[in-house]
JSON list of C-alpha atoms in Angstrom, two decimals:
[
{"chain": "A", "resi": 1174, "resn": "UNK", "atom": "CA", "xyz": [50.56, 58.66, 75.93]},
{"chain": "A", "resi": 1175, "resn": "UNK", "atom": "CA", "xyz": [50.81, 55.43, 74.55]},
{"chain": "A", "resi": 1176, "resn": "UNK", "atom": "CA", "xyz": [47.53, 53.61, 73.20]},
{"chain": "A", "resi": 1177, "resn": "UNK", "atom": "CA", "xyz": [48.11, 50.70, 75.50]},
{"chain": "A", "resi": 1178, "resn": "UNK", "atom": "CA", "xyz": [49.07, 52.80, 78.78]},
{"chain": "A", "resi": 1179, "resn": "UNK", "atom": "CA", "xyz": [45.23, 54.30, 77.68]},
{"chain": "A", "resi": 1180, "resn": "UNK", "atom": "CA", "xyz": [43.63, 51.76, 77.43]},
{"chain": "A", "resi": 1181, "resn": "UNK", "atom": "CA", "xyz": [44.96, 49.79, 80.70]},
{"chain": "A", "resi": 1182, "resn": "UNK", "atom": "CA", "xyz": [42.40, 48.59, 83.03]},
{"chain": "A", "resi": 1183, "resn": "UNK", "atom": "CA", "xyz": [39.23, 50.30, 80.57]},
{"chain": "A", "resi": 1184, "resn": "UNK", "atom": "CA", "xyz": [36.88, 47.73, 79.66]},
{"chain": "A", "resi": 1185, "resn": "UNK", "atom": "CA", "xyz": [35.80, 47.52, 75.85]},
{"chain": "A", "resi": 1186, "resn": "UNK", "atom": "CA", "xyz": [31.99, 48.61, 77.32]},
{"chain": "A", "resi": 1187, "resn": "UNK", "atom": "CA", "xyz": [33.49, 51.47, 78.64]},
{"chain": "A", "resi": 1188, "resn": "UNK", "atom": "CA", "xyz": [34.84, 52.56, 75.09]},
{"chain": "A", "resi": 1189, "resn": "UNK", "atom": "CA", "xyz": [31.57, 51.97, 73.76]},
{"chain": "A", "resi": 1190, "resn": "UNK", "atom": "CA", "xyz": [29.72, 54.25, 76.20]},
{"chain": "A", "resi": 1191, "resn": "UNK", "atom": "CA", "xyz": [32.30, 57.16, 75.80]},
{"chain": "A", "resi": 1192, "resn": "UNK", "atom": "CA", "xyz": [31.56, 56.57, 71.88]},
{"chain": "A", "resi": 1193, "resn": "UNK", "atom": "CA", "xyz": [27.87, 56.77, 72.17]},
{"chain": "A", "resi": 1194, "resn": "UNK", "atom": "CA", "xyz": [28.36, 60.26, 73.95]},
{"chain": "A", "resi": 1195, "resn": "UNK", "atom": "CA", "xyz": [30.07, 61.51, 70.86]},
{"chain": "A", "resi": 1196, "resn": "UNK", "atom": "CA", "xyz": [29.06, 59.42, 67.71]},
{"chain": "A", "resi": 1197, "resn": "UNK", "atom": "CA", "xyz": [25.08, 57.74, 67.54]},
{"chain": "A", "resi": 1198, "resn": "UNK", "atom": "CA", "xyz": [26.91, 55.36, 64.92]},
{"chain": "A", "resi": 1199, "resn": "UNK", "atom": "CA", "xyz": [27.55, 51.79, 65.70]},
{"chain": "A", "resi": 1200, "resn": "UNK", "atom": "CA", "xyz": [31.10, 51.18, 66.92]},
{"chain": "A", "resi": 1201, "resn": "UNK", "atom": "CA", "xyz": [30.93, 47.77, 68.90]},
{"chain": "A", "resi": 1202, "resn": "UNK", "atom": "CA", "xyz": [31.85, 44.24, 67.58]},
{"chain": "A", "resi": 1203, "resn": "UNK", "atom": "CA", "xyz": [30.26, 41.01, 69.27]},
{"chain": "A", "resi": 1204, "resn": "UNK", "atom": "CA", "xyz": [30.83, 37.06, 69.42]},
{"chain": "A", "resi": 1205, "resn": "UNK", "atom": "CA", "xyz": [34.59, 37.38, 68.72]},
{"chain": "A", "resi": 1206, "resn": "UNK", "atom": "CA", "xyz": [36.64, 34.38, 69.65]},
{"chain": "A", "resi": 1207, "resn": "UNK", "atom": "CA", "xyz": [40.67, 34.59, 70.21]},
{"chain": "A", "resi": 1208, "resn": "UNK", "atom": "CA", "xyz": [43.18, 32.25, 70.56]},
{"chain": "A", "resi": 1209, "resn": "UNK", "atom": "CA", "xyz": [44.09, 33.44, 74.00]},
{"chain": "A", "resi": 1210, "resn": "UNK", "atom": "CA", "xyz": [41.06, 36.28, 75.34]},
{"chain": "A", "resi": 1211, "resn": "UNK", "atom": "CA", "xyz": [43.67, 37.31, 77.85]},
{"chain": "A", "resi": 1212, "resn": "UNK", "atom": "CA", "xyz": [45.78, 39.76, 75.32]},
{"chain": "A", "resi": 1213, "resn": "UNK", "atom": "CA", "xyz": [44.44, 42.85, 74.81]},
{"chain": "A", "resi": 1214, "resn": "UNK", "atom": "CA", "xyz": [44.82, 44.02, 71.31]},
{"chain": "A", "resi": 1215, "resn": "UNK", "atom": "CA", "xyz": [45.31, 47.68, 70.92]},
{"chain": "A", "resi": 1216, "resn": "UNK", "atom": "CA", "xyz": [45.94, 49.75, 67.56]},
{"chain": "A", "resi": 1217, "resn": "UNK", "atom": "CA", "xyz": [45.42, 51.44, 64.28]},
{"chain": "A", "resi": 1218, "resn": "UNK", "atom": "CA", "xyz": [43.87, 50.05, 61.59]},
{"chain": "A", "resi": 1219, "resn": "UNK", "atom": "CA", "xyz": [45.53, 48.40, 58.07]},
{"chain": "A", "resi": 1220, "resn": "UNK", "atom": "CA", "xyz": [43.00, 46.89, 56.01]},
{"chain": "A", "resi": 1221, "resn": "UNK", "atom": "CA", "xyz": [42.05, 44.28, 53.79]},
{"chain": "A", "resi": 1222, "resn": "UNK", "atom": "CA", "xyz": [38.74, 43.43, 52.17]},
{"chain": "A", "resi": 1223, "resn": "UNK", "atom": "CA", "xyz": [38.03, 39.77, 50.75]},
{"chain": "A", "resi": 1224, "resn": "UNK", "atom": "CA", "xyz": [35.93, 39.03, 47.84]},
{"chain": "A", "resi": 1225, "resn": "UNK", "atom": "CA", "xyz": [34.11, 36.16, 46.38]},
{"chain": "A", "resi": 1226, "resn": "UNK", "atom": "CA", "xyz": [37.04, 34.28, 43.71]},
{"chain": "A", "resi": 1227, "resn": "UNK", "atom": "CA", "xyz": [36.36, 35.34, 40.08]},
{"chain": "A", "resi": 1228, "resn": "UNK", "atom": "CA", "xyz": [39.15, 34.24, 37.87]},
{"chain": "A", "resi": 1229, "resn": "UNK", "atom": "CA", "xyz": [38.96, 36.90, 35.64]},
{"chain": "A", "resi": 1230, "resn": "UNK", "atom": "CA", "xyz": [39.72, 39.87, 38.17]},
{"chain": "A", "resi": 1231, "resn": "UNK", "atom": "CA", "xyz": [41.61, 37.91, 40.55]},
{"chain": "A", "resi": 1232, "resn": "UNK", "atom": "CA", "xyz": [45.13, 37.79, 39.70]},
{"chain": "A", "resi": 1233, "resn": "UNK", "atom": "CA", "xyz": [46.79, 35.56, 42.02]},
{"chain": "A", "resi": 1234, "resn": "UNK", "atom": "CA", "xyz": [50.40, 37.25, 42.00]},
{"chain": "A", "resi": 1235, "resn": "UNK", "atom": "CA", "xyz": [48.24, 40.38, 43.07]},
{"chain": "A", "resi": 1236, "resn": "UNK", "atom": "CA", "xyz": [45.31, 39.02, 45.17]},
{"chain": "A", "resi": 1237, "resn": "UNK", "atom": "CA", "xyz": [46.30, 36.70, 47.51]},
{"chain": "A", "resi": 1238, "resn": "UNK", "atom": "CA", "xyz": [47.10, 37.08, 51.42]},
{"chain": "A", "resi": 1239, "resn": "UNK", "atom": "CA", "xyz": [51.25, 38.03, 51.54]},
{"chain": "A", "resi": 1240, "resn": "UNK", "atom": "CA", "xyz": [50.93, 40.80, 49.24]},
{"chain": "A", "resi": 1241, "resn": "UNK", "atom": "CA", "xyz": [47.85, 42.20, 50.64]},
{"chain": "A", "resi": 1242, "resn": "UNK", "atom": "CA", "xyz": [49.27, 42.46, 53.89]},
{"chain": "A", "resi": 1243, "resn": "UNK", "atom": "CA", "xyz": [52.15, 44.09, 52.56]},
{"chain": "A", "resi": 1244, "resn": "UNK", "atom": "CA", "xyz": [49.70, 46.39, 50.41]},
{"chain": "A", "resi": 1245, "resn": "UNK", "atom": "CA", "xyz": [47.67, 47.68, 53.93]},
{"chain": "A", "resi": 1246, "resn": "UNK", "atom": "CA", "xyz": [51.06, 47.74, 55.63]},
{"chain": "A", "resi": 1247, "resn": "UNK", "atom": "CA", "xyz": [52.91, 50.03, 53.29]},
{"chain": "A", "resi": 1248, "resn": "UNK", "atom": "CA", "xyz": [50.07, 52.71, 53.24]},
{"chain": "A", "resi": 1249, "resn": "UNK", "atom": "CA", "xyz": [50.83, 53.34, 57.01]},
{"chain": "A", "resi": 1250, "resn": "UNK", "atom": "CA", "xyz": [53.08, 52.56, 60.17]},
{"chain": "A", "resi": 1251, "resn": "UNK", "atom": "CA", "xyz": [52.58, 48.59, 60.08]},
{"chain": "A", "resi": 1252, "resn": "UNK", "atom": "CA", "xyz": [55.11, 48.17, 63.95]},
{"chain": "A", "resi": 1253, "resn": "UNK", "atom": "CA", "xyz": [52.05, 48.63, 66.27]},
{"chain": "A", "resi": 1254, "resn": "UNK", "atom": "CA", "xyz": [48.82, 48.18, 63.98]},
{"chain": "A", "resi": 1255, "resn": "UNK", "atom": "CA", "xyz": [46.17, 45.99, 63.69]},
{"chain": "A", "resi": 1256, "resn": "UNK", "atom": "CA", "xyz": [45.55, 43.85, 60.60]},
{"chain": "A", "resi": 1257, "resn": "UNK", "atom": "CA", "xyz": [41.64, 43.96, 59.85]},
{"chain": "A", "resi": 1258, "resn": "UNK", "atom": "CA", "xyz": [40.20, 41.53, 57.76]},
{"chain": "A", "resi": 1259, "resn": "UNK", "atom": "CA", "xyz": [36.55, 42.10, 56.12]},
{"chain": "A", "resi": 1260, "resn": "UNK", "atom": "CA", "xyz": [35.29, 38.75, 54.59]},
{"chain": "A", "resi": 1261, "resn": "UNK", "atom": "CA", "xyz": [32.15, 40.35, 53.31]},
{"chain": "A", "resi": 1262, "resn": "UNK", "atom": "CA", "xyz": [29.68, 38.13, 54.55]},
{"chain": "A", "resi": 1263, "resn": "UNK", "atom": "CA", "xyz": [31.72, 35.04, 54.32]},
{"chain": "A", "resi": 1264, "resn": "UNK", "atom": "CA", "xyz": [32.65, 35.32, 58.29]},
{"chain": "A", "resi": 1265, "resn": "UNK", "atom": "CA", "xyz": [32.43, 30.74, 58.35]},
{"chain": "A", "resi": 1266, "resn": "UNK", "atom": "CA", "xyz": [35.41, 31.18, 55.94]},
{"chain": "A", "resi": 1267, "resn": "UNK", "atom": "CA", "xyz": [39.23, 30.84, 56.83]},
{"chain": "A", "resi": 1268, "resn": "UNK", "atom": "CA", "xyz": [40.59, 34.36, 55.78]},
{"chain": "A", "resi": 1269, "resn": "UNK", "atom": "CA", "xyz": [44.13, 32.94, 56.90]},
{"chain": "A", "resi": 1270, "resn": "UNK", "atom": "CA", "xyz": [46.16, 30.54, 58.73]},
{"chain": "A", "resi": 1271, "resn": "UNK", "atom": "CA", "xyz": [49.51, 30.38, 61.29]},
{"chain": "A", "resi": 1272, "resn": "UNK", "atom": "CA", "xyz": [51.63, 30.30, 58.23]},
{"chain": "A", "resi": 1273, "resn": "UNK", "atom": "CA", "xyz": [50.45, 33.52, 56.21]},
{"chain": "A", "resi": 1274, "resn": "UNK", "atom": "CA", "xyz": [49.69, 34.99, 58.79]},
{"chain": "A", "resi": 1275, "resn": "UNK", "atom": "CA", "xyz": [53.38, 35.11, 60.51]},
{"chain": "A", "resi": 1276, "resn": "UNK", "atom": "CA", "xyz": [54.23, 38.07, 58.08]},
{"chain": "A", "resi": 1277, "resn": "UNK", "atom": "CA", "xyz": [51.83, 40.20, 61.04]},
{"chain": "A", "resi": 1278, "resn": "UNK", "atom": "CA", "xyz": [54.47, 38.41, 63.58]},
{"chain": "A", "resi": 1279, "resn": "UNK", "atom": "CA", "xyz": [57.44, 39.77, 61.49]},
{"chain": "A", "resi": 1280, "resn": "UNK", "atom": "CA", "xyz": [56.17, 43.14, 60.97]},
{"chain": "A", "resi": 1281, "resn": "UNK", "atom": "CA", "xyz": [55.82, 44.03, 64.28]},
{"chain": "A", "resi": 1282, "resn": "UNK", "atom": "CA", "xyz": [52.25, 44.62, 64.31]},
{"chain": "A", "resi": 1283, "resn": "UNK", "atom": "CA", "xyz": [49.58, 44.47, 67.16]},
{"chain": "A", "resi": 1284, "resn": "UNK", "atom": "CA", "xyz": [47.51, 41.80, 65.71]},
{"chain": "A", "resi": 1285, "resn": "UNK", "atom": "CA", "xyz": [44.59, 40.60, 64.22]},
{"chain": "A", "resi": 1286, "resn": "UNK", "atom": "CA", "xyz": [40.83, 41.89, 63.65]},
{"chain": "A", "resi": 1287, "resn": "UNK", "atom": "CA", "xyz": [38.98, 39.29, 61.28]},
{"chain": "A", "resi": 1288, "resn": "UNK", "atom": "CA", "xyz": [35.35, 38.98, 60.07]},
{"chain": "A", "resi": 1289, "resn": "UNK", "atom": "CA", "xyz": [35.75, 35.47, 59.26]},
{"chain": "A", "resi": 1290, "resn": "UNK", "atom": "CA", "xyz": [37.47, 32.50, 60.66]},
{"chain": "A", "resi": 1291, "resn": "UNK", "atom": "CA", "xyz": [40.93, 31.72, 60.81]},
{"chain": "A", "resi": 1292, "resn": "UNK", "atom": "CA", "xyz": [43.03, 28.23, 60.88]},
{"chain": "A", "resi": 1293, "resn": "UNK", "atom": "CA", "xyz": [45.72, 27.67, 63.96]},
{"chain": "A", "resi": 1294, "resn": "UNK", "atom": "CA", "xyz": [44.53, 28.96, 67.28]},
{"chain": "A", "resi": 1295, "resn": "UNK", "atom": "CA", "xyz": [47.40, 26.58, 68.84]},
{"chain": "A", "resi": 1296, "resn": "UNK", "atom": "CA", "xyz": [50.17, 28.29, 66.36]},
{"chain": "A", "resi": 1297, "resn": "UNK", "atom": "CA", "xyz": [48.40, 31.86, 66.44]},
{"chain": "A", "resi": 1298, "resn": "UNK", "atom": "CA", "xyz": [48.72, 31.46, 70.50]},
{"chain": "A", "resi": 1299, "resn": "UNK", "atom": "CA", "xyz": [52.51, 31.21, 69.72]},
{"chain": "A", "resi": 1300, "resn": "UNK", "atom": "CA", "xyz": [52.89, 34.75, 68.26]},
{"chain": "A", "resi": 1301, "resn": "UNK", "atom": "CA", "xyz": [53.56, 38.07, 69.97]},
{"chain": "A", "resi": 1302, "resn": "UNK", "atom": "CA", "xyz": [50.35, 39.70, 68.45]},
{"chain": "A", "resi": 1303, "resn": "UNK", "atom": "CA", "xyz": [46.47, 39.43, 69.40]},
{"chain": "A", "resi": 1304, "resn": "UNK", "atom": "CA", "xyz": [44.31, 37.51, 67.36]},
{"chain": "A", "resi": 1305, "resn": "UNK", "atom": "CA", "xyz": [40.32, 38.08, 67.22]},
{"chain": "A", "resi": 1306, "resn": "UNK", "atom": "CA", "xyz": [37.79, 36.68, 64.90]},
{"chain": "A", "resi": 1307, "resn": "UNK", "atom": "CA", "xyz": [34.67, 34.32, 64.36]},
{"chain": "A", "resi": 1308, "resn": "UNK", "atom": "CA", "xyz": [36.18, 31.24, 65.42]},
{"chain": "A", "resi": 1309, "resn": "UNK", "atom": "CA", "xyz": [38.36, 28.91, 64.23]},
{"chain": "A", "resi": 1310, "resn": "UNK", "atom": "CA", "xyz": [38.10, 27.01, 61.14]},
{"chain": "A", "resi": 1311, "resn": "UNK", "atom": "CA", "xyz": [40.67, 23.54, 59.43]},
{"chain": "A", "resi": 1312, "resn": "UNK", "atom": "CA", "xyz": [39.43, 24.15, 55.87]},
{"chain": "A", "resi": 1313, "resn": "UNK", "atom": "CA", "xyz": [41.40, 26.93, 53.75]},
{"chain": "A", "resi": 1314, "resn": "UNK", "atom": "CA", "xyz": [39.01, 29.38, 52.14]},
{"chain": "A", "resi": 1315, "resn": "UNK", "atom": "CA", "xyz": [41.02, 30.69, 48.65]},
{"chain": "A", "resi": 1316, "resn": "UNK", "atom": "CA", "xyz": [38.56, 28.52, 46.84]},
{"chain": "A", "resi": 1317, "resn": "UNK", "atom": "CA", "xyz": [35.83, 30.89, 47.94]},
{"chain": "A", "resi": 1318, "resn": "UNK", "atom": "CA", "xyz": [37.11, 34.10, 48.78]},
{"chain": "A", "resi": 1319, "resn": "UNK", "atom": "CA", "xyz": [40.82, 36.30, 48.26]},
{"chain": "A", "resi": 1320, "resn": "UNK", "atom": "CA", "xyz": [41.76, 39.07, 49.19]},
{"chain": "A", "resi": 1321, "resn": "UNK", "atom": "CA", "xyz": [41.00, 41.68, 46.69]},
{"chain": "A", "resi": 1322, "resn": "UNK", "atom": "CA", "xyz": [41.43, 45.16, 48.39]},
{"chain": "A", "resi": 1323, "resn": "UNK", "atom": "CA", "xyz": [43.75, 47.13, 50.58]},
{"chain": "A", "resi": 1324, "resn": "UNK", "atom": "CA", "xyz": [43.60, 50.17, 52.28]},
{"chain": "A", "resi": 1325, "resn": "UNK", "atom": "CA", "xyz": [40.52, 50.64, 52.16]},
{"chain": "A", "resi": 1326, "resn": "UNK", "atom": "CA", "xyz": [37.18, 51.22, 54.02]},
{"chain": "A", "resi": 1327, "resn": "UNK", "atom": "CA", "xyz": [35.93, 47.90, 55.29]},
{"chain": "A", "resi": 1328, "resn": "UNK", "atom": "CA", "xyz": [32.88, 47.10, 56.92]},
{"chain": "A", "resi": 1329, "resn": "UNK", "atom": "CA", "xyz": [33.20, 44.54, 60.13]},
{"chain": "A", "resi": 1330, "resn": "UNK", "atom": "CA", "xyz": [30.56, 42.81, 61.98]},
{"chain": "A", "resi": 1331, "resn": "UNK", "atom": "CA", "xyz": [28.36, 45.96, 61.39]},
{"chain": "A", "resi": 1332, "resn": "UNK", "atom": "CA", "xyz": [31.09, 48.85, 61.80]},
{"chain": "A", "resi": 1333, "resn": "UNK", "atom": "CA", "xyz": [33.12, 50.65, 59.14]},
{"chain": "A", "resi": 1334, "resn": "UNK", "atom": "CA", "xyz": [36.23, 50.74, 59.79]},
{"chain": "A", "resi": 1335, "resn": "UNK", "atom": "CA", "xyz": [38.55, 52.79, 58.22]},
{"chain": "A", "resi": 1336, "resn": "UNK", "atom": "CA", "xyz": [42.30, 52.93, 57.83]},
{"chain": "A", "resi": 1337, "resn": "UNK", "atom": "CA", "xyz": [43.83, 55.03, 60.76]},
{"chain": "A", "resi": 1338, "resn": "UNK", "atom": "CA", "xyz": [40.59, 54.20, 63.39]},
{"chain": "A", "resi": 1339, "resn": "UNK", "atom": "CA", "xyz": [42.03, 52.83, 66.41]},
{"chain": "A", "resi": 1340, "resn": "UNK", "atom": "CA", "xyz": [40.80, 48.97, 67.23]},
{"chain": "A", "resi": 1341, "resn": "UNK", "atom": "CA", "xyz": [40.22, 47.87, 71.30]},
{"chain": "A", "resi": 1342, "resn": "UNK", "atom": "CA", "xyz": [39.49, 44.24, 71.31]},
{"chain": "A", "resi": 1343, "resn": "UNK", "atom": "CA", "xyz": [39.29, 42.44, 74.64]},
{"chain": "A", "resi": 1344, "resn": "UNK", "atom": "CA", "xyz": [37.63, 39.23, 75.47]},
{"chain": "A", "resi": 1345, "resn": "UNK", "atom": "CA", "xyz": [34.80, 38.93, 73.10]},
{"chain": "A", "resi": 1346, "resn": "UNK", "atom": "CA", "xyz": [34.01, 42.48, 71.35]},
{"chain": "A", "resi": 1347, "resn": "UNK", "atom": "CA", "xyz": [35.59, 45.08, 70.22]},
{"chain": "A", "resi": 1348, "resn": "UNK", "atom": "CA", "xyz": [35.05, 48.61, 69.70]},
{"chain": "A", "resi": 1349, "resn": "UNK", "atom": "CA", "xyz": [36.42, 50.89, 66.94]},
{"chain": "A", "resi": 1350, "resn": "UNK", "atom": "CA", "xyz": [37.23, 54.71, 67.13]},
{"chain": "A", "resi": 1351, "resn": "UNK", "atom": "CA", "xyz": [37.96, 57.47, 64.96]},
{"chain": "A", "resi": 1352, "resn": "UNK", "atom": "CA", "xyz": [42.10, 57.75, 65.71]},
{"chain": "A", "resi": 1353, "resn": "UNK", "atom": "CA", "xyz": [41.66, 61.40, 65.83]},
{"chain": "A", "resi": 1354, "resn": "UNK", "atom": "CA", "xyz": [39.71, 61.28, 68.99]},
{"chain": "A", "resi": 1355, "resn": "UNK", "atom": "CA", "xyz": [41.48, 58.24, 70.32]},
{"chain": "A", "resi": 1356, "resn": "UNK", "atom": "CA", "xyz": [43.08, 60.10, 73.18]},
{"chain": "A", "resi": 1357, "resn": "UNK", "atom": "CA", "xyz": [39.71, 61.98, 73.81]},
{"chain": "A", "resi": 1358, "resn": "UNK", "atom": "CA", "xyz": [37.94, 59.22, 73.96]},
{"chain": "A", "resi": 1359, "resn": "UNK", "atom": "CA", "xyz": [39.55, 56.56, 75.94]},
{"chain": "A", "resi": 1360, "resn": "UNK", "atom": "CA", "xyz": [40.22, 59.22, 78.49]},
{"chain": "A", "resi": 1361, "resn": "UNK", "atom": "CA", "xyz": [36.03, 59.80, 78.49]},
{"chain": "A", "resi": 1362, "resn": "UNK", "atom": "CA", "xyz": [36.07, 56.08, 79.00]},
{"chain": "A", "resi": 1363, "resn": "UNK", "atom": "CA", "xyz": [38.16, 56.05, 82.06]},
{"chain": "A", "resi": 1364, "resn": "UNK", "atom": "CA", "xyz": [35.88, 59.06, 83.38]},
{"chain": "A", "resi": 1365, "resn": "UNK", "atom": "CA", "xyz": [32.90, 56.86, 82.76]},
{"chain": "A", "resi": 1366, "resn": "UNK", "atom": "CA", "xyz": [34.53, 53.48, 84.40]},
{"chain": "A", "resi": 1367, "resn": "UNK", "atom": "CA", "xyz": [35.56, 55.53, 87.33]},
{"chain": "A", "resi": 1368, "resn": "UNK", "atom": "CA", "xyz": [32.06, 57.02, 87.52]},
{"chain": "A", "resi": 1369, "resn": "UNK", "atom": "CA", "xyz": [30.86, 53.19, 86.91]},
{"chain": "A", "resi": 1370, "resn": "UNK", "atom": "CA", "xyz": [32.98, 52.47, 90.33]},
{"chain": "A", "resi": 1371, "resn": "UNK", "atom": "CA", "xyz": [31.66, 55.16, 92.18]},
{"chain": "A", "resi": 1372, "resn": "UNK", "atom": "CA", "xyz": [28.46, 54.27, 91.73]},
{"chain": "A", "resi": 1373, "resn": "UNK", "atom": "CA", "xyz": [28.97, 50.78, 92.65]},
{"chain": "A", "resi": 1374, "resn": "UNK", "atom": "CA", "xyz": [30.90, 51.44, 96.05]},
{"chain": "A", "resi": 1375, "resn": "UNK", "atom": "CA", "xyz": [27.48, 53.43, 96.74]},
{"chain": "A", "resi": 1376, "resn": "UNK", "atom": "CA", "xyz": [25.34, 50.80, 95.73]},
{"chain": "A", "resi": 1377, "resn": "UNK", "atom": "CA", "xyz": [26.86, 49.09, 99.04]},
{"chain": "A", "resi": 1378, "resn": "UNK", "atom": "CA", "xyz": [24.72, 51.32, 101.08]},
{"chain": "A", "resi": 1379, "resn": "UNK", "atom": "CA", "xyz": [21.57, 51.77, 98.80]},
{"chain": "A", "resi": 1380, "resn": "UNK", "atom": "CA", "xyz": [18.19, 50.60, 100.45]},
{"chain": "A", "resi": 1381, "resn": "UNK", "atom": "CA", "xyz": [16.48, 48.04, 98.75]},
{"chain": "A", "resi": 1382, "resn": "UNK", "atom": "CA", "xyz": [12.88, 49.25, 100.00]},
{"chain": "A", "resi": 1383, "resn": "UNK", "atom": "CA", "xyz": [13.58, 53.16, 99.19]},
{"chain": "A", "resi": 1384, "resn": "UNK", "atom": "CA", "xyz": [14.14, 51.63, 95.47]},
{"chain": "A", "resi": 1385, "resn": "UNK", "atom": "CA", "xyz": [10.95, 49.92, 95.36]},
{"chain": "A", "resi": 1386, "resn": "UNK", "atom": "CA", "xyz": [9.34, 52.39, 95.98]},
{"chain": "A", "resi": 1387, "resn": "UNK", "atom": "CA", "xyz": [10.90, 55.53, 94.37]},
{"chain": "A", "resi": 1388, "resn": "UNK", "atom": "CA", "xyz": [12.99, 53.92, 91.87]},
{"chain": "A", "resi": 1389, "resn": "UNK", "atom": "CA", "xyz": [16.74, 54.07, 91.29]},
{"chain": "A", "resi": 1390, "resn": "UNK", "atom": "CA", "xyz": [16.77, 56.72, 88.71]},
{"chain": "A", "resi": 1391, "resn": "UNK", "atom": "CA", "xyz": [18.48, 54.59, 86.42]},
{"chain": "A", "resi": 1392, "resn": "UNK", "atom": "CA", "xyz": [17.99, 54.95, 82.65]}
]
């Protein structure tokens, strides 16, 4: 099954409580913003990790945002995943803009997974991928920070990610899961949002005074 048919309908909290029954680890993401909240993005990681600029390691031929992107995408399938960016600790920085970033457009790829900011929500909303990050920013960042890394572990808004984990952004947060257990686990998810439903069609019925005074059981 396809990893957006799985994820249809699941909310990202769901994810995260079929996580926590396998892993202890940290897998959500908070205070995203997206250009449009609406899109769902769905889909393995590529990644990228930014460092602060030092002149003498930073080649710019080699470390700048085109062939990074091309570095991530080359390791794996690029139609389908999801470009994340790790600013480490620079997430009020632009990691990127419309422009550079309409190589993730002509790859085919899902989208966009940033822990900084990014420049051109109105042209980002233009493309057929998802964009999520920390808001967006006018002022370019390569003064600051490049890319310096791909392919490699990253750490985002708390949560390794590595290449291969599957990325479920919606709305605001995100979650990230091992893509071995993908399937296993967004199918726990949809056990624990129908359970979720269950319990609130018989919530319809429950007896406000028999709660006060036993409780609802509820951890």
């Amino acid at each position: 099954m396809q990893l957006k048919e799985l994820v249809a309908g699941l909310g990202v909290a769901d994810v995260v409580d079929a996580m926590m029954m396998t892993h202890q680890h940290r897998a959500h993401i908070i205070e995203l913003r997206s250009p449009d909240p609406d899109r769902v993005l769905v889909g393995p990681a590529v990644t990228i990790s930014f460092l602060p600029v030092r002149k003498d390691l930073m080649d710019p031929q080699k470390h700048s945002l085109g062939p990074a992107i091309y570095r991530a995408a080359a390791a794996h399938e690029a139609k389908g995943a999801v470009l994340v960016m790790a600013s480490n600790g620079y997430q009020q920085t632009s990691l990127g803009g419309g422009t550079k970033l309409s190589r993730v457009e002509n790859l085919g790829m899902a989208g966009i997974l940033a822990d900084g900011m990014l420049r051109d929500f109105e042209e980002l909303r233009t493309y057929n991928f998802a964009t999520y990050c920390r808001g967006e920013t006018v002022r370019a960042g390569g003064n600051e920070i490049q890319p310096y890394l791909a392919d490699v572990p990253v750490a985002v808004g708390g949560v390794t990610v590595v290449p291969g984990d599957v990325v479920f952004a919606k709305g605001s947060t995100a979650v990230v899961i091992p893509g071995a257990e993908a399937e296993a686990i967004l199918t726990k998810a949809r056990q624990v949002m129908q359970k979720m439903d269950q319990m609130k069609a018989g919530l319809k019925s429950e007896d406000p005074q028999a709660v006060l005074s036993h409780g609802s059981g509820e951890l």
